[in-house]
DNA sequence: CTGTTAGCGCGTTCAT
DNA sequence: ATGAACGCGCTAACAG
């Protein structure tokens, strides 16, 4: 790898001049500019960004922490963030937090130690206090899918509670009155919120939430299958299952079919997230849209604006969910 | 962020000593070691990895280039690689190449400029020559899903041709003789190989490949749908569709159902890759397994061994595909 | 407009 | 066993 020094020698100028033409921040005479460029070209010179970063305390890179690298949800999130930054000439460093407090903190520390100019965090295990401290330490970051009051202006969130409400209301409007609910892990903020929305819809229709009709899953397919089986066997009167995400809904689909239920004639199933496989299922899943893409891009915009002082379109921090009607929800069967 | 200098001052030792206790590479008296550790603890000191990297020409980070960040396939790949490295204390920097020559080269340059100790490349657009040059420049890297002869010992590949062969043979063994094929973009090595395998199976069973029964898709769902529709309308005698990946197979499923075909009674459909949504489809997709996970982990192992001199389990570079039987393939219907 | 110089934070000789 | 000093490759004052 050629260094800036070799370029300066070959171009017959000082090393600072090379830096200047490359960074275009100080006027340079056209003639010498061309000499430098020629030398750069000839040597195939490429600035060492590690050195750049050390010297300038800027890295043009943004760190991202997500719980998992796989899964349809985070895939789209990462992809959209990367796209937005790429077209701004910034780069992205990704770390997986695995919903584990220690790993999340490690990931954040790692990204900081890499001199990231800013972070985008989708973290679940660290406390609100930890995040507030992070802010006080002047770390630049944006939170995705989590709201912490003192950080209100850097939280990109979905109105999860409203989403939970909409899902259940959609079911209620189809006439169902015996409704099972399969939640995510209740210690996760979004799972909690979605469930609160569910309760609100129930109450609005004069129904009582019941222990019997609640199952706490883990957002993975298997737990949807288990949950559906347990709920349906405990209470055969259930005509609809509201699931806190699509993975679990897919599991519920499987369980229901194995129990001989006709879908959606005997049983309606509702998902949440609208991940990209939700229309591969049979019947195609009715679900609540989670605008991941838009939210990822917005996080990127926020950083472009606040950290890099770029002019960007209007910033929006709260996103609204909406029901996506497909084929897994039907009218409630007549009572026998 | 505290620096090593502040630690040394607080511990009352030289800056070099701090470096030594942290890197454990030179004996240090226990007493001073503890003093240093105490200071580190007190200041919450964390080495600046950018500076470390500049000084030592080592970064403990591995760069990865994949075509896309989303999609079930790359998600698992990235995830498994990250896991393996995390438990070895290494970190991962990810870039998307978007199957575009310029972007792939940019990504590689970016990762090099970040001083990555090694790269894992899943690239499709750059030429073999380019990769060979890269090797000659002493860049350390491993290739995934691509075989380049001069780089034979750093290629982790799936026997794609054999996979294509197995897929079609599986169909042939079910009695089908009128078989449509929906390929990936033929300029991609794997698409080409899979198709070659298809031809080989056909030939083995005494069948001629036919223009009429071939459609070149782009590995995305939509093209599977389009392809299936075109093939089935052009040649209604077709009783089975072999698709070069699961996404396109999912599209084909949709098209077939819309054309009123009973699955798998009227029409069998075969996928490839066994991505994680392939059992969400209806009927559940019969497909060829692509051991992504194992291959990603193996790439990591290779680097751990060759770049970091760690002892690892046996290295395997060629992986074998196998048919995963589910429900989308049935016996050929009796000829009318 | 351009060259000189001093760091950025750390690893690593070379002495001691 | 420990400290002083140099250099990694680059940016950012400061002169001129």
XYZ file of C-alpha atoms (C1' of nucleotides) in Angstrom:
704
model
C 0.000 0.000 0.000
C 1.370 3.344 -1.034
C 1.352 6.074 1.590
C 0.665 9.766 1.317
C 4.366 10.360 1.706
C 5.266 8.473 -1.428
C 2.628 10.380 -3.322
C 4.013 13.692 -2.161
C 7.512 12.699 -3.183
C 6.433 11.557 -6.602
C 4.392 14.707 -7.134
C 7.192 16.890 -5.836
C 5.006 18.629 -3.296
C 4.611 18.527 0.431
C 2.636 15.923 2.169
C 0.144 18.487 3.385
C -0.664 19.520 -0.135
C -1.587 15.993 -1.054
C -3.905 15.864 1.899
C -5.459 19.099 0.760
C -6.252 18.088 -2.764
C -7.676 14.822 -1.527
C -9.888 16.436 1.050
C -10.762 19.452 -1.102
C -10.925 21.696 1.925
C -8.294 24.266 1.029
C -7.738 25.914 -2.348
C -4.859 24.407 -4.318
C -3.474 25.662 -7.593
C -4.978 23.682 -10.447
C -1.550 22.826 -11.794
C -0.249 21.219 -8.628
C -3.629 19.626 -8.065
C -3.231 17.757 -11.315
C 0.302 16.718 -10.484
C -0.906 15.243 -7.240
C -3.827 13.494 -8.838
C -1.504 11.978 -11.412
C 0.765 10.643 -8.695
C -2.185 9.268 -6.805
C -3.388 7.523 -9.917
C 0.008 6.141 -10.758
C 0.595 4.653 -7.339
C -2.964 3.480 -6.924
C -2.866 5.368 -3.684
C -5.668 4.850 -1.250
C -5.737 6.744 2.013
C -5.416 4.577 5.063
C -8.653 5.276 6.818
C -7.322 4.086 10.129
C -4.703 6.795 10.101
C -7.222 9.301 8.845
C -9.498 8.432 11.648
C -6.797 8.717 14.261
C -5.632 12.079 13.015
C -8.993 13.668 12.387
C -11.021 12.019 15.068
C -13.605 11.281 12.416
C -14.184 7.996 10.697
C -17.065 8.445 8.277
C -18.443 5.257 9.663
C -21.574 4.558 11.628
C -21.931 1.693 14.051
C -25.089 -0.362 14.228
C -26.139 -2.758 16.939
C -29.010 -5.148 16.284
C -30.055 -8.231 18.238
C -29.474 -10.639 15.365
C -27.977 -10.542 11.902
C -30.369 -13.037 10.467
C -34.106 -12.924 10.403
C -36.161 -11.028 7.888
C -36.677 -8.109 10.163
C -33.122 -7.047 10.822
C -32.037 -7.907 7.339
C -34.243 -5.218 5.869
C -33.340 -2.788 8.596
C -29.620 -3.162 7.987
C -30.019 -3.138 4.286
C -31.924 0.126 4.232
C -29.574 1.838 6.601
C -26.585 0.727 4.601
C -28.144 1.955 1.385
C -28.868 5.391 2.733
C -25.378 5.809 4.100
C -23.647 4.402 1.087
C -25.162 7.062 -1.094
C -23.836 9.603 1.366
C -20.355 8.137 1.226
C -20.493 6.817 4.762
C -19.830 3.292 5.855
C -21.456 1.031 8.302
C -20.051 -1.302 10.945
C -22.413 -3.884 12.294
C -22.401 -5.758 15.561
C -24.844 -8.262 17.005
C -26.073 -7.706 20.545
C -27.965 -10.992 20.879
C -30.399 -9.400 23.336
C -27.820 -9.922 26.027
C -26.773 -7.098 28.289
C -23.100 -7.901 28.303
C -22.929 -8.478 24.573
C -24.842 -5.316 23.862
C -22.462 -3.296 25.974
C -19.490 -5.017 24.399
C -20.797 -4.207 20.971
C -21.271 -0.579 21.845
C -17.787 -0.402 23.349
C -16.331 -2.025 20.272
C -18.017 0.435 17.960
C -16.887 3.353 20.060
C -13.356 2.073 20.088
C -13.544 2.008 16.297
C -14.161 5.724 16.386
C -17.591 5.551 14.860
C -19.012 9.002 14.285
C -22.396 7.829 15.500
C -24.307 4.722 16.499
C -27.686 3.316 15.645
C -28.880 1.093 18.429
C -31.563 -1.535 18.404
C -30.849 -2.815 21.892
C -33.106 -4.574 24.307
C -31.120 -5.724 27.288
C -29.350 -2.595 28.495
C -31.228 -0.324 30.890
C -32.656 3.078 30.167
C -30.213 4.519 32.659
C -27.299 3.089 30.770
C -28.498 4.794 27.633
C -28.980 8.087 29.389
C -25.432 7.862 30.724
C -24.256 7.178 27.221
C -25.863 10.408 26.134
C -24.255 12.286 28.996
C -20.894 10.983 27.841
C -21.623 12.791 24.605
C -21.858 9.631 22.569
C -23.863 10.338 19.454
C -26.539 7.771 18.852
C -30.049 7.081 17.705
C -32.357 4.545 19.255
C -34.547 2.351 17.125
C -37.710 0.717 18.368
C -37.365 1.998 21.890
C -38.484 5.118 23.634
C -36.606 6.606 26.548
C -38.048 9.908 27.709
C -34.836 11.892 28.261
C -33.732 10.778 24.809
C -37.003 11.632 23.140
C -35.449 13.447 20.215
C -33.276 10.540 19.166
C -35.781 7.706 19.344
C -37.241 6.281 16.179
C -40.205 4.234 17.261
C -43.228 2.430 16.064
C -46.392 3.028 17.978
C -46.405 -0.556 19.168
C -49.293 -0.130 21.490
C -51.465 1.196 18.742
C -50.353 -1.694 16.559
C -51.415 -4.185 19.194
C -54.675 -2.345 19.474
C -55.277 -2.383 15.735
C -54.529 -6.077 15.430
C -57.017 -7.062 18.064
C -59.603 -4.546 16.918
C -59.370 -6.006 13.436
C -60.173 -9.391 14.898
C -62.988 -8.016 17.024
C -64.493 -6.282 14.018
C -64.682 -9.641 12.337
C -66.992 -10.703 15.113
C -64.593 -12.765 17.169
C -65.143 -12.737 20.927
C -63.025 -15.688 22.027
C -59.520 -14.514 21.323
C -56.206 -16.036 22.300
C -53.034 -13.969 22.514
C -49.485 -15.161 21.986
C -47.079 -12.496 23.193
C -43.369 -11.914 22.846
C -41.086 -12.049 25.895
C -42.780 -9.609 28.220
C -39.564 -8.005 29.402
C -39.117 -6.578 25.934
C -40.625 -3.160 25.567
C -42.341 -3.853 22.285
C -43.900 -7.093 23.510
C -45.249 -5.290 26.529
C -46.645 -2.435 24.481
C -48.298 -4.658 21.941
C -49.976 -6.568 24.697
C -51.209 -3.371 26.313
C -52.797 -2.457 23.002
C -54.452 -5.837 22.865
C -55.965 -5.295 26.321
C -57.169 -1.857 25.360
C -59.020 -3.192 22.332
C -60.551 -5.968 24.389
C -61.725 -3.519 27.024
C -63.158 -1.201 24.425
C -65.341 -4.056 23.273
C -66.364 -4.907 26.794
C -64.263 -8.041 27.123
C -62.121 -9.152 30.018
C -58.569 -10.347 29.413
C -58.121 -13.879 30.679
C -55.105 -15.848 31.884
C -56.444 -18.851 30.020
C -56.105 -17.097 26.713
C -52.636 -15.712 27.128
C -49.393 -17.430 26.253
C -45.968 -15.848 26.516
C -43.786 -16.871 23.606
C -40.283 -15.810 22.616
C -40.946 -14.313 19.179
C -39.715 -17.502 17.503
C -41.712 -19.828 15.335
C -41.593 -22.793 17.659
C -43.133 -20.925 20.547
C -45.991 -19.856 18.291
C -46.649 -23.478 17.528
C -46.502 -24.514 21.171
C -48.547 -21.556 22.284
C -51.287 -22.166 19.756
C -51.504 -25.801 20.703
C -51.755 -25.042 24.400
C -54.295 -22.262 24.017
C -56.502 -24.215 21.638
C -56.448 -27.323 23.755
C -57.126 -25.460 26.980
C -59.975 -23.516 25.489
C -61.543 -24.999 22.353
C -63.947 -22.082 22.140
C -61.206 -19.804 20.860
C -61.909 -18.665 17.298
C -59.008 -16.317 16.773
C -55.363 -16.064 17.706
C -53.522 -12.766 17.809
C -49.759 -13.243 17.624
C -47.226 -10.606 18.572
C -45.118 -11.284 15.500
C -45.218 -13.108 12.180
C -42.764 -15.857 13.090
C -45.002 -17.003 15.898
C -48.052 -16.625 13.684
C -46.413 -18.978 11.203
C -45.909 -21.470 13.990
C -49.524 -21.043 15.039
C -50.568 -21.736 11.453
C -48.783 -25.056 11.558
C -50.241 -26.054 14.904
C -53.756 -25.109 13.850
C -53.515 -27.134 10.685
C -52.231 -30.119 12.615
C -55.145 -29.805 15.001
C -57.425 -30.058 11.992
C -58.647 -26.487 12.034
C -59.760 -25.026 8.751
C -58.140 -21.635 8.124
C -59.626 -19.107 8.295
C -63.050 -20.738 8.474
C -62.620 -22.296 11.926
C -59.825 -20.131 13.185
C -58.423 -16.740 12.322
C -54.793 -15.870 12.870
C -53.256 -12.443 13.017
C -49.559 -11.642 12.772
C -47.442 -8.569 13.429
C -44.484 -7.008 11.569
C -45.335 -7.899 7.991
C -41.950 -9.447 7.395
C -41.145 -10.457 3.876
C -42.113 -14.103 4.203
C -45.582 -13.362 5.510
C -47.129 -13.709 2.089
C -45.468 -17.068 1.486
C -47.554 -18.688 4.190
C -50.757 -20.463 3.486
C -53.143 -18.858 3.930
C -51.264 -15.642 3.355
C -50.914 -13.929 6.685
C -53.048 -10.970 7.699
C -50.774 -8.820 9.776
C -49.797 -5.383 11.010
C -47.249 -3.510 9.006
C -44.005 -2.496 10.658
C -42.345 0.065 8.425
C -38.802 -1.152 9.162
C -37.387 0.258 5.999
C -38.665 3.742 6.587
C -37.500 3.701 10.156
C -34.008 2.577 9.291
C -33.717 5.227 6.671
C -34.993 7.823 9.092
C -32.370 6.842 11.636
C -29.784 7.369 8.940
C -31.254 10.746 8.017
C -31.203 11.863 11.615
C -27.512 11.120 11.837
C -26.729 12.673 8.502
C -28.389 15.803 9.756
C -27.169 16.019 13.323
C -23.704 14.558 13.011
C -22.700 15.467 9.496
C -24.734 18.649 9.157
C -26.256 17.545 5.920
C -29.547 18.927 4.767
C -32.147 16.192 4.696
C -35.871 15.828 4.331
C -38.156 16.313 7.274
C -37.479 14.116 10.268
C -40.175 11.885 11.664
C -39.639 9.951 14.847
C -42.860 8.081 15.509
C -44.204 5.724 12.886
C -47.708 4.381 12.711
C -48.615 0.748 12.093
C -51.506 -0.312 9.932
C -53.327 -3.539 9.249
C -52.414 -5.478 6.120
C -55.380 -7.562 5.100
C -54.589 -10.879 3.532
C -56.224 -14.242 3.979
C -55.693 -15.584 7.474
C -58.512 -13.688 9.131
C -62.164 -14.401 8.434
C -65.491 -13.756 10.115
C -66.125 -15.522 13.396
C -67.915 -18.829 12.912
C -71.529 -18.909 14.181
C -71.760 -20.056 17.753
C -72.789 -23.668 17.935
C -12.350 8.511 26.636
C -9.343 7.972 28.830
C -6.053 7.322 27.071
C -3.201 5.054 27.922
C -1.269 8.091 29.004
C -3.706 8.994 31.744
C -3.635 5.438 32.967
C 0.140 5.444 33.149
C 0.125 8.700 35.086
C -2.430 7.470 37.565
C -0.583 4.201 38.036
C 2.717 5.979 38.380
C 4.376 3.912 35.678
C 5.457 4.467 32.140
C 3.127 4.267 29.247
C 4.981 1.278 27.892
C 4.322 -0.681 31.022
C 0.622 -0.170 30.709
C 0.766 -1.433 27.191
C 2.622 -4.485 28.405
C 0.214 -5.518 31.093
C -2.676 -5.051 28.720
C -1.135 -7.118 25.986
C 0.429 -9.664 28.298
C 3.386 -10.121 26.030
C 6.232 -9.144 28.333
C 6.703 -10.118 31.981
C 5.652 -7.404 34.435
C 6.066 -7.517 38.172
C 2.838 -8.608 39.822
C 2.782 -5.559 42.031
C 2.953 -3.002 39.240
C 0.584 -5.121 37.201
C -2.050 -4.703 39.855
C -1.442 -0.979 40.103
C -2.004 -0.646 36.395
C -5.108 -2.796 36.415
C -6.513 -0.687 39.220
C -5.933 2.488 37.258
C -7.501 0.959 34.178
C -10.527 -0.009 36.200
C -10.837 3.358 37.849
C -10.710 5.294 34.605
C -12.836 2.825 32.712
C -10.015 2.806 30.232
C -10.597 1.144 26.916
C -7.852 0.977 24.356
C -8.553 2.940 21.225
C -8.563 0.245 18.639
C -7.924 2.672 15.833
C -4.648 3.690 17.382
C -3.833 0.097 18.185
C -4.446 -0.830 14.644
C -2.267 1.933 13.279
C 0.593 1.109 15.576
C 0.493 -2.634 15.299
C -0.779 -3.049 11.787
C -3.310 -5.506 13.163
C -6.950 -4.835 13.767
C -8.518 -8.034 15.065
C -11.281 -7.429 12.620
C -12.386 -9.350 9.591
C -14.128 -7.791 6.624
C -17.026 -9.485 4.915
C -18.526 -8.685 1.543
C -21.895 -10.152 0.616
C -24.238 -9.185 -2.195
C -27.096 -8.165 0.086
C -27.659 -7.681 3.767
C -31.215 -8.846 3.688
C -32.588 -12.104 2.477
C -32.634 -15.311 4.457
C -29.533 -16.644 2.843
C -27.024 -13.963 3.731
C -28.575 -13.387 7.089
C -27.635 -16.858 8.252
C -24.250 -16.635 6.617
C -23.359 -13.409 8.377
C -24.787 -14.564 11.616
C -22.750 -17.743 11.714
C -19.557 -16.024 10.756
C -20.064 -13.371 13.382
C -20.743 -15.965 16.040
C -17.609 -17.911 15.316
C -15.435 -14.819 15.391
C -17.039 -13.327 18.431
C -16.092 -16.329 20.482
C -12.552 -15.859 19.257
C -12.525 -12.212 20.277
C -12.457 -10.943 16.715
C -14.843 -8.498 15.169
C -16.536 -8.304 11.887
C -17.072 -5.448 9.458
C -19.706 -5.969 6.844
C -20.159 -4.371 3.443
C -22.723 -4.969 0.740
C -21.473 -5.523 -2.801
C -24.872 -5.528 -4.486
C -23.591 -7.850 -7.223
C -22.089 -4.815 -8.889
C -18.481 -4.764 -9.960
C -17.765 -1.232 -8.868
C -19.504 -1.623 -5.546
C -17.778 -4.900 -4.869
C -14.394 -3.352 -5.525
C -15.304 -0.341 -3.421
C -16.315 -2.575 -0.584
C -13.082 -4.497 -0.748
C -11.077 -1.285 -0.859
C -13.011 0.065 2.087
C -12.343 -3.023 4.142
C -8.679 -2.967 3.262
C -8.431 0.661 4.187
C -9.898 -0.277 7.555
C -6.901 -2.515 8.096
C -8.892 -5.718 8.244
C -6.684 -8.674 9.037
C -8.538 -10.765 6.492
C -11.567 -10.723 4.239
C -14.361 -13.138 3.529
C -15.755 -12.516 0.084
C -19.029 -13.576 -1.412
C -18.610 -11.613 -4.608
C -20.141 -12.212 -7.985
C -19.307 -9.338 -10.273
C -15.522 -9.033 -10.070
C -13.460 -11.193 -12.381
C -11.355 -14.171 -11.471
C -8.313 -12.220 -12.582
C -9.090 -9.474 -10.166
C -9.194 -11.966 -7.348
C -5.934 -13.531 -8.394
C -4.312 -10.103 -8.422
C -5.684 -9.525 -4.975
C -3.914 -12.648 -3.838
C -0.696 -11.527 -5.455
C -0.940 -8.287 -3.540
C -0.807 -10.471 -0.446
C -4.319 -9.613 0.637
C -5.560 -12.337 2.928
C -8.989 -13.567 2.000
C -11.331 -16.490 1.665
C -13.825 -16.935 -1.117
C -17.286 -18.228 -0.432
C -19.457 -19.914 -3.034
C -16.985 -19.462 -5.833
C -14.124 -21.531 -7.131
C -11.102 -19.973 -8.787
C -8.429 -22.515 -9.619
C -5.313 -20.579 -8.554
C -7.063 -19.845 -5.275
C -8.170 -23.404 -4.714
C -7.082 -23.551 -1.099
C -9.093 -20.553 -0.040
C -12.399 -21.319 -1.697
C -15.305 -22.591 0.350
C -17.799 -23.922 -2.111
C -20.934 -25.903 -2.500
C -20.939 -28.472 -5.228
C -23.576 -26.534 -7.112
C -23.490 -28.692 -10.148
C -24.161 -31.779 -8.127
C -26.979 -29.933 -6.381
C -28.573 -29.099 -9.712
C -28.143 -32.686 -10.714
C -29.732 -33.998 -7.520
C -32.703 -31.672 -7.815
C -33.560 -32.772 -11.308
C -32.812 -36.399 -10.632
C -35.196 -36.280 -7.706
C -37.881 -35.055 -10.069
C -37.003 -37.644 -12.686
C -37.168 -40.395 -10.122
C -40.710 -39.352 -9.399
C -41.508 -40.221 -12.973
C -41.605 -36.749 -14.458
C -40.475 -36.399 -18.056
C -41.776 -32.965 -18.960
C -39.707 -30.680 -16.825
C -39.396 -26.916 -16.872
C -36.344 -25.142 -15.482
C -36.210 -21.675 -14.011
C -32.597 -20.603 -13.653
C -30.820 -17.771 -11.900
C -28.963 -15.101 -13.892
C -26.693 -17.202 -16.072
C -23.680 -14.948 -15.640
C -23.550 -15.980 -12.005
C -21.324 -18.964 -11.456
C -23.738 -20.830 -9.245
C -26.660 -20.353 -11.619
C -24.549 -21.698 -14.437
C -23.383 -24.683 -12.438
C -26.811 -25.606 -11.213
C -28.102 -25.542 -14.728
C -25.265 -27.750 -15.916
C -26.262 -30.267 -13.281
C -29.828 -30.113 -14.500
C -28.716 -30.908 -18.037
C -26.576 -33.758 -16.832
C -29.503 -35.382 -15.037
C -31.707 -34.919 -18.064
C -29.123 -36.501 -20.315
C -28.625 -39.378 -17.959
C -32.289 -40.149 -18.312
C -32.148 -39.847 -22.067
C -33.921 -36.508 -22.294
C -33.029 -33.516 -24.447
C -32.906 -30.059 -22.899
C -35.301 -27.726 -24.669
C -35.390 -23.970 -25.145
C -39.115 -24.086 -24.579
C -38.685 -25.370 -21.085
C -36.045 -22.979 -19.922
C -36.575 -19.588 -18.344
C -33.839 -17.361 -17.024
C -34.933 -15.639 -13.844
C -33.035 -13.371 -11.455
C -33.258 -15.379 -8.233
C -36.098 -13.198 -6.996
C -39.616 -14.276 -6.253
C -41.266 -12.259 -8.976
C -39.228 -13.836 -11.738
C -40.210 -17.269 -10.473
C -43.816 -16.290 -10.811
C -43.340 -14.886 -14.286
C -41.211 -17.790 -15.373
C -43.660 -20.387 -14.178
C -46.512 -18.658 -15.935
C -44.636 -18.412 -19.208
C -43.373 -21.973 -19.138
C -46.726 -23.475 -18.196
C -48.588 -21.492 -20.792
C -46.100 -22.249 -23.538
C -46.067 -25.909 -22.766
C -49.034 -27.220 -20.792
C -47.571 -30.714 -20.805
C -45.035 -29.730 -18.173
C -45.587 -31.638 -14.925
C -42.675 -30.384 -12.901
C -40.739 -27.190 -12.398
C -37.194 -27.150 -11.118
C -36.227 -23.751 -9.719
C -32.673 -22.626 -9.099
C -33.568 -21.176 -5.703
C -36.335 -21.124 -3.133
C -37.429 -17.537 -3.709
C -38.251 -18.298 -7.310
C -39.877 -21.558 -6.285
C -42.139 -19.579 -3.962
C -43.076 -17.374 -6.887
C -43.728 -20.430 -9.015
C -45.997 -21.791 -6.306
C -48.099 -18.660 -6.476
C -48.321 -18.710 -10.271
C -49.222 -22.398 -10.347
C -51.992 -21.914 -7.833
C -53.368 -18.986 -9.798
C -53.347 -21.099 -12.928
C -55.504 -23.565 -11.065
C -52.910 -26.290 -10.731
C -53.257 -28.656 -7.833
C -49.993 -29.019 -5.917
C -48.332 -31.432 -6.041
C -50.959 -33.545 -7.788
C -50.883 -31.684 -11.117
C -47.529 -30.069 -10.781
C -44.398 -30.655 -8.742
C -42.084 -27.851 -7.775
C -38.519 -28.121 -6.581
C -36.525 -25.383 -4.893
C -32.848 -24.886 -4.040
C -31.053 -23.505 -0.967
C -33.426 -24.589 1.784
C -33.662 -21.086 3.169
C -35.483 -20.709 6.436
C -38.846 -19.751 5.001
C -39.058 -22.759 2.724
C -41.189 -24.673 5.200
C -43.618 -21.785 5.595
C -44.836 -22.214 2.040
C -47.811 -24.268 1.163
C -47.210 -26.994 0.257
C -43.951 -27.013 2.164
C -41.164 -26.803 -0.337
C -39.092 -29.789 -1.364
C -35.649 -28.405 -1.975
C -31.890 -28.922 -1.982
C -30.042 -28.071 1.174
C -27.355 -25.420 1.047
C -25.333 -25.698 4.247
C -24.747 -21.955 4.546
C -24.108 -22.063 8.225
C -21.407 -24.669 8.037
C -19.758 -22.884 5.165
C -19.675 -19.559 6.939
C -18.227 -21.119 10.010
C -15.640 -22.921 7.932
C -14.570 -19.670 6.321
C -14.085 -18.274 9.792
C -12.087 -21.324 10.865
C -9.841 -21.039 7.856
C -8.969 -17.485 8.771
C -8.538 -18.250 12.439
C -6.054 -20.879 11.410
C -4.134 -19.178 8.637
C -4.171 -15.579 9.785
C -4.253 -15.880 13.544
C -2.427 -19.194 13.832
C -5.099 -20.673 16.007
C -5.610 -24.376 16.227
C -8.949 -25.341 14.787
C -10.839 -28.431 13.730
C -10.248 -29.983 10.366
C -10.804 -27.746 7.380
C -13.246 -28.717 4.682
C -13.574 -26.648 1.543
C -16.148 -28.387 -0.605
C -19.618 -28.978 0.781
C -22.160 -31.380 -0.590
C -25.813 -30.569 -1.162
C -28.602 -32.997 -0.458
C -32.287 -33.188 -1.210
C -34.708 -32.173 1.524
C -37.973 -33.939 0.937
C -41.074 -32.048 1.906
C -44.409 -31.773 0.167
C -44.104 -29.923 -3.116
C -42.966 -32.866 -5.207
C -45.212 -35.810 -6.025
C -45.332 -38.578 -8.598
C -45.906 -37.553 -12.199
C -49.576 -37.631 -13.106
C -50.583 -40.399 -15.547
C -50.339 -39.285 -19.128
C -53.772 -38.410 -20.461
C -1.377 28.955 -2.250
C 2.139 25.839 -0.031
C 5.618 23.741 3.261
C 6.870 22.676 8.225
C 5.650 20.817 12.353
C 3.159 18.876 15.910
C 0.283 15.589 17.493
C -3.823 11.584 17.291
C -3.131 6.877 20.838
C -0.683 3.156 20.891
C 3.068 -0.807 20.094
C 7.817 -1.614 20.142
C 12.617 -1.435 19.990
C 16.704 -0.126 22.758
C 18.714 0.973 26.830
C 18.947 0.715 31.679
C 11.411 -5.615 34.925
C 10.819 -0.895 33.302
C 11.307 3.776 30.923
C 12.490 6.860 26.846
C 11.942 7.558 22.284
C 10.453 6.591 17.736
C 7.071 5.685 14.189
C 2.418 3.922 12.183
C -0.148 7.416 8.140
C -2.586 11.154 8.267
C -4.864 15.976 9.480
C -4.561 20.522 11.221
C -2.684 24.567 12.781
C 0.938 27.881 11.870
C 4.037 30.223 9.110
C 5.511 32.170 5.062
